[in-house]
Amino acid sequence: MKPLPLGVRVAAGLAATALEQARRLPQQLAGLPLTVVSEAMQLSMRVQQHVTELAIKGDDVLSGLRPAEEEPEWATFDEDETPVTTSQEITEQVLADDPWEEEERAIAEVPEFLPTYDELSIAQLRARLRNLDVAQLEELLRYEKAHESRPEFVGMLNRRIATVKAQS
C-alpha cells in the first residue's frame, strides 16, 4: 500500500489532536483561571526585573556624568548633632567633681528593710511603698539621692512621704 500524501496525513493528525484536546477541555477549564493568573504574574515579574536592570544601568551611566554630593543638605548624622545632657549626667559630673559627695555615695548602703531596692522597677517600688513608714521612706529617699538620683523615683518618694505625713 502506498502511503497517503503528506497533507492528508497532517490533516488526520490535526483532527485527532483536536479531538483529544476537546476531550480534555473540561479538565483544563477547571485549572484555566489559575494558569492564566500564574502566567500573568510571571510576565509581570519579568517586566519588573527588566525595568530594574535598565534603571541600574541608567544609574551607572548617569553617576559617571554627575558627581555625587559629598554630604547632602538633608543628611544628618548622630555625630553632627549637639549632645543633650540629662540631669543624671549633670548629677554624675557634679559628684565626680566633689570627692566628699562621692564618698558619701559609696558609704550609703541599701536599706535593710528593702534589700532588692536597686533591682526594682518604679511600678514594683510603688507597690511596696504602701507598707513603709515615714522614716523608712526618708531613708529610701536619702539612698536614692546618694546613688542613682532618678527624678521619677525621687518624685515618687517625696509624694509618698507627703501623703503619709498628711494621713498621720
mmCIF file of C-alpha atoms in Angstrom:
data_model
loop_
_atom_site.group_PDB
_atom_site.id
_atom_site.type_symbol
_atom_site.label_atom_id
_atom_site.label_comp_id
_atom_site.label_asym_id
_atom_site.label_seq_id
_atom_site.Cartn_x
_atom_site.Cartn_y
_atom_site.Cartn_z
ATOM 1 C CA MET A 1 0.000 0.000 0.000
ATOM 2 C CA LYS A 2 1.196 3.358 -0.993
ATOM 3 C CA PRO A 3 1.387 5.984 1.770
ATOM 4 C CA LEU A 4 -1.128 8.763 1.667
ATOM 5 C CA PRO A 5 0.069 12.218 0.735
ATOM 6 C CA LEU A 6 1.661 14.306 3.452
ATOM 7 C CA GLY A 7 -1.161 16.836 3.521
ATOM 8 C CA VAL A 8 -3.770 14.152 4.209
ATOM 9 C CA ARG A 9 -1.690 12.617 6.993
ATOM 10 C CA VAL A 10 -1.119 16.033 8.614
ATOM 11 C CA ALA A 11 -4.845 16.803 8.380
ATOM 12 C CA ALA A 12 -5.709 13.447 10.019
ATOM 13 C CA GLY A 13 -3.147 14.084 12.780
ATOM 14 C CA LEU A 14 -4.566 17.563 13.306
ATOM 15 C CA ALA A 15 -8.106 16.188 13.572
ATOM 16 C CA ALA A 16 -7.007 13.521 16.079
ATOM 17 C CA THR A 17 -5.210 16.162 18.194
ATOM 18 C CA ALA A 18 -8.276 18.422 18.119
ATOM 19 C CA LEU A 19 -10.449 15.515 19.275
ATOM 20 C CA GLU A 20 -8.056 14.715 22.163
ATOM 21 C CA GLN A 21 -7.964 18.365 23.199
ATOM 22 C CA ALA A 22 -11.771 18.526 23.091
ATOM 23 C CA ARG A 23 -11.987 15.506 25.402
ATOM 24 C CA ARG A 24 -9.536 17.116 27.903
ATOM 25 C CA LEU A 25 -11.215 20.511 27.725
ATOM 26 C CA PRO A 26 -13.433 20.085 30.842
ATOM 27 C CA GLN A 27 -10.384 19.222 32.965
ATOM 28 C CA GLN A 28 -8.346 22.109 31.545
ATOM 29 C CA LEU A 29 -11.151 24.626 32.077
ATOM 30 C CA ALA A 30 -11.104 23.950 35.822
ATOM 31 C CA GLY A 31 -7.425 24.922 36.065
ATOM 32 C CA LEU A 32 -7.527 27.657 33.426
ATOM 33 C CA PRO A 33 -8.059 30.654 35.753
ATOM 34 C CA LEU A 34 -5.158 29.585 37.926
ATOM 35 C CA THR A 35 -2.935 29.069 34.905
ATOM 36 C CA VAL A 36 -3.825 32.467 33.453
ATOM 37 C CA VAL A 37 -3.165 34.238 36.758
ATOM 38 C CA SER A 38 0.118 32.392 37.221
ATOM 39 C CA GLU A 39 1.355 33.271 33.751
ATOM 40 C CA ALA A 40 0.285 36.890 34.163
ATOM 41 C CA MET A 41 2.226 37.137 37.438
ATOM 42 C CA GLN A 42 5.304 35.582 35.833
ATOM 43 C CA LEU A 43 5.124 38.074 32.981
ATOM 44 C CA SER A 44 4.716 40.953 35.445
ATOM 45 C CA MET A 45 7.756 39.835 37.431
ATOM 46 C CA ARG A 46 9.862 39.512 34.265
ATOM 47 C CA VAL A 47 8.864 43.037 33.219
ATOM 48 C CA GLN A 48 9.751 44.374 36.701
ATOM 49 C CA GLN A 49 13.138 42.646 36.549
ATOM 50 C CA HIS A 50 13.895 44.170 33.148
ATOM 51 C CA VAL A 51 12.838 47.640 34.311
ATOM 52 C CA THR A 52 15.043 47.309 37.397
ATOM 53 C CA GLU A 53 18.008 46.158 35.313
ATOM 54 C CA LEU A 54 17.548 49.130 32.985
ATOM 55 C CA ALA A 55 17.331 51.533 35.942
ATOM 56 C CA ILE A 56 20.556 50.129 37.410
ATOM 57 C CA LYS A 57 22.343 50.534 34.081
ATOM 58 C CA GLY A 58 20.985 54.062 33.811
ATOM 59 C CA ASP A 59 22.229 54.894 37.305
ATOM 60 C CA ASP A 60 25.684 53.601 36.405
ATOM 61 C CA VAL A 61 25.817 55.737 33.258
ATOM 62 C CA LEU A 62 24.481 58.876 34.949
ATOM 63 C CA SER A 63 26.723 58.554 38.011
ATOM 64 C CA GLY A 64 29.737 58.977 35.742
ATOM 65 C CA LEU A 65 28.321 62.169 34.267
ATOM 66 C CA ARG A 66 27.339 63.893 37.520
ATOM 67 C CA PRO A 67 29.482 63.584 40.662
ATOM 68 C CA ALA A 68 27.640 62.730 43.860
ATOM 69 C CA GLU A 69 27.396 65.284 46.670
ATOM 70 C CA GLU A 70 29.891 64.744 49.447
ATOM 71 C CA GLU A 71 27.259 65.298 52.140
ATOM 72 C CA PRO A 72 23.697 66.129 51.115
ATOM 73 C CA GLU A 73 21.988 69.002 52.944
ATOM 74 C CA TRP A 74 19.201 66.758 54.197
ATOM 75 C CA ALA A 75 21.529 64.141 55.687
ATOM 76 C CA THR A 76 22.106 64.375 59.422
ATOM 77 C CA PHE A 77 24.196 62.063 61.476
ATOM 78 C CA ASP A 78 24.322 61.425 65.200
ATOM 79 C CA GLU A 79 27.857 62.826 65.371
ATOM 80 C CA ASP A 80 26.683 66.135 63.850
ATOM 81 C CA GLU A 81 24.032 66.804 66.472
ATOM 82 C CA THR A 82 24.737 68.571 69.744
ATOM 83 C CA PRO A 83 24.598 66.026 72.545
ATOM 84 C CA VAL A 84 21.773 66.506 75.032
ATOM 85 C CA THR A 85 22.907 66.385 78.634
ATOM 86 C CA THR A 86 20.478 64.718 81.010
ATOM 87 C CA SER A 87 20.021 65.624 84.654
ATOM 88 C CA GLN A 88 21.524 62.237 85.525
ATOM 89 C CA GLU A 89 24.723 63.121 83.636
ATOM 90 C CA ILE A 90 24.878 66.533 85.303
ATOM 91 C CA THR A 91 24.467 64.899 88.715
ATOM 92 C CA GLU A 92 27.214 62.415 87.917
ATOM 93 C CA GLN A 93 29.504 65.233 86.775
ATOM 94 C CA VAL A 94 28.883 67.215 89.992
ATOM 95 C CA LEU A 95 29.510 64.105 92.083
ATOM 96 C CA ALA A 96 32.718 63.400 90.195
ATOM 97 C CA ASP A 97 33.907 66.949 90.937
ATOM 98 C CA ASP A 98 33.175 66.677 94.693
ATOM 99 C CA PRO A 99 35.135 63.863 96.389
ATOM 100 C CA TRP A 100 33.048 64.134 99.601
ATOM 101 C CA GLU A 101 29.800 63.535 97.714
ATOM 102 C CA GLU A 102 31.375 60.541 96.017
ATOM 103 C CA GLU A 103 32.489 59.116 99.374
ATOM 104 C CA GLU A 104 29.017 59.585 100.904
ATOM 105 C CA ARG A 105 27.540 57.864 97.912
ATOM 106 C CA ALA A 106 29.876 54.895 98.328
ATOM 107 C CA ILE A 107 29.179 54.629 102.062
ATOM 108 C CA ALA A 108 25.377 54.612 101.752
ATOM 109 C CA GLU A 109 24.043 51.085 101.798
ATOM 110 C CA VAL A 110 20.793 49.625 100.558
ATOM 111 C CA PRO A 111 18.244 49.837 103.390
ATOM 112 C CA GLU A 112 17.891 46.518 105.231
ATOM 113 C CA PHE A 113 14.090 46.558 105.039
ATOM 114 C CA LEU A 114 14.259 46.585 101.193
ATOM 115 C CA PRO A 115 17.493 44.803 100.115
ATOM 116 C CA THR A 116 16.351 44.410 96.477
ATOM 117 C CA TYR A 117 15.706 48.172 96.040
ATOM 118 C CA ASP A 118 18.267 48.624 93.235
ATOM 119 C CA GLU A 119 16.639 45.910 91.100
ATOM 120 C CA LEU A 120 13.068 47.222 91.450
ATOM 121 C CA SER A 121 11.245 48.995 88.650
ATOM 122 C CA ILE A 122 9.254 52.090 89.522
ATOM 123 C CA ALA A 123 5.998 50.090 89.432
ATOM 124 C CA GLN A 124 7.431 47.402 91.727
ATOM 125 C CA LEU A 125 8.656 50.052 94.165
ATOM 126 C CA ARG A 126 5.296 51.855 94.112
ATOM 127 C CA ALA A 127 3.591 48.614 95.189
ATOM 128 C CA ARG A 128 5.948 48.242 98.182
ATOM 129 C CA LEU A 129 5.751 51.860 99.384
ATOM 130 C CA ARG A 130 2.308 51.396 100.965
ATOM 131 C CA ASN A 131 3.812 49.196 103.681
ATOM 132 C CA LEU A 132 6.580 51.650 104.717
ATOM 133 C CA ASP A 133 6.511 54.325 107.397
ATOM 134 C CA VAL A 134 7.877 57.879 107.069
ATOM 135 C CA ALA A 135 11.307 57.009 108.498
ATOM 136 C CA GLN A 136 11.762 54.152 106.031
ATOM 137 C CA LEU A 137 10.579 56.302 103.131
ATOM 138 C CA GLU A 138 13.026 59.071 104.086
ATOM 139 C CA GLU A 139 15.839 56.516 104.299
ATOM 140 C CA LEU A 140 14.969 55.272 100.790
ATOM 141 C CA LEU A 141 14.919 58.871 99.550
ATOM 142 C CA ARG A 142 18.378 59.560 101.010
ATOM 143 C CA TYR A 143 19.685 56.347 99.436
ATOM 144 C CA GLU A 144 18.163 57.183 96.038
ATOM 145 C CA LYS A 145 19.613 60.712 96.075
ATOM 146 C CA ALA A 146 23.033 59.379 97.073
ATOM 147 C CA HIS A 147 23.126 56.738 94.364
ATOM 148 C CA GLU A 148 21.048 56.985 91.208
ATOM 149 C CA SER A 149 19.054 60.167 91.905
ATOM 150 C CA ARG A 150 16.477 59.181 89.296
ATOM 151 C CA PRO A 151 13.935 62.007 89.068
ATOM 152 C CA GLU A 152 10.913 59.706 88.795
ATOM 153 C CA PHE A 153 11.964 57.732 91.886
ATOM 154 C CA VAL A 154 12.809 60.847 93.915
ATOM 155 C CA GLY A 155 9.499 62.454 92.960
ATOM 156 C CA MET A 156 7.507 59.365 93.834
ATOM 157 C CA LEU A 157 9.236 59.007 97.209
ATOM 158 C CA ASN A 158 8.684 62.711 98.016
ATOM 159 C CA ARG A 159 4.983 62.419 97.140
ATOM 160 C CA ARG A 160 4.586 59.277 99.235
ATOM 161 C CA ILE A 161 6.312 60.914 102.214
ATOM 162 C CA ALA A 162 3.961 63.914 101.940
ATOM 163 C CA THR A 163 0.923 61.603 101.700
ATOM 164 C CA VAL A 164 1.934 59.533 104.727
ATOM 165 C CA LYS A 165 2.639 62.691 106.772
ATOM 166 C CA ALA A 166 -0.754 64.126 105.776
ATOM 167 C CA GLN A 167 -2.532 60.930 106.850
ATOM 168 C CA SER A 168 -0.836 60.901 110.260
#
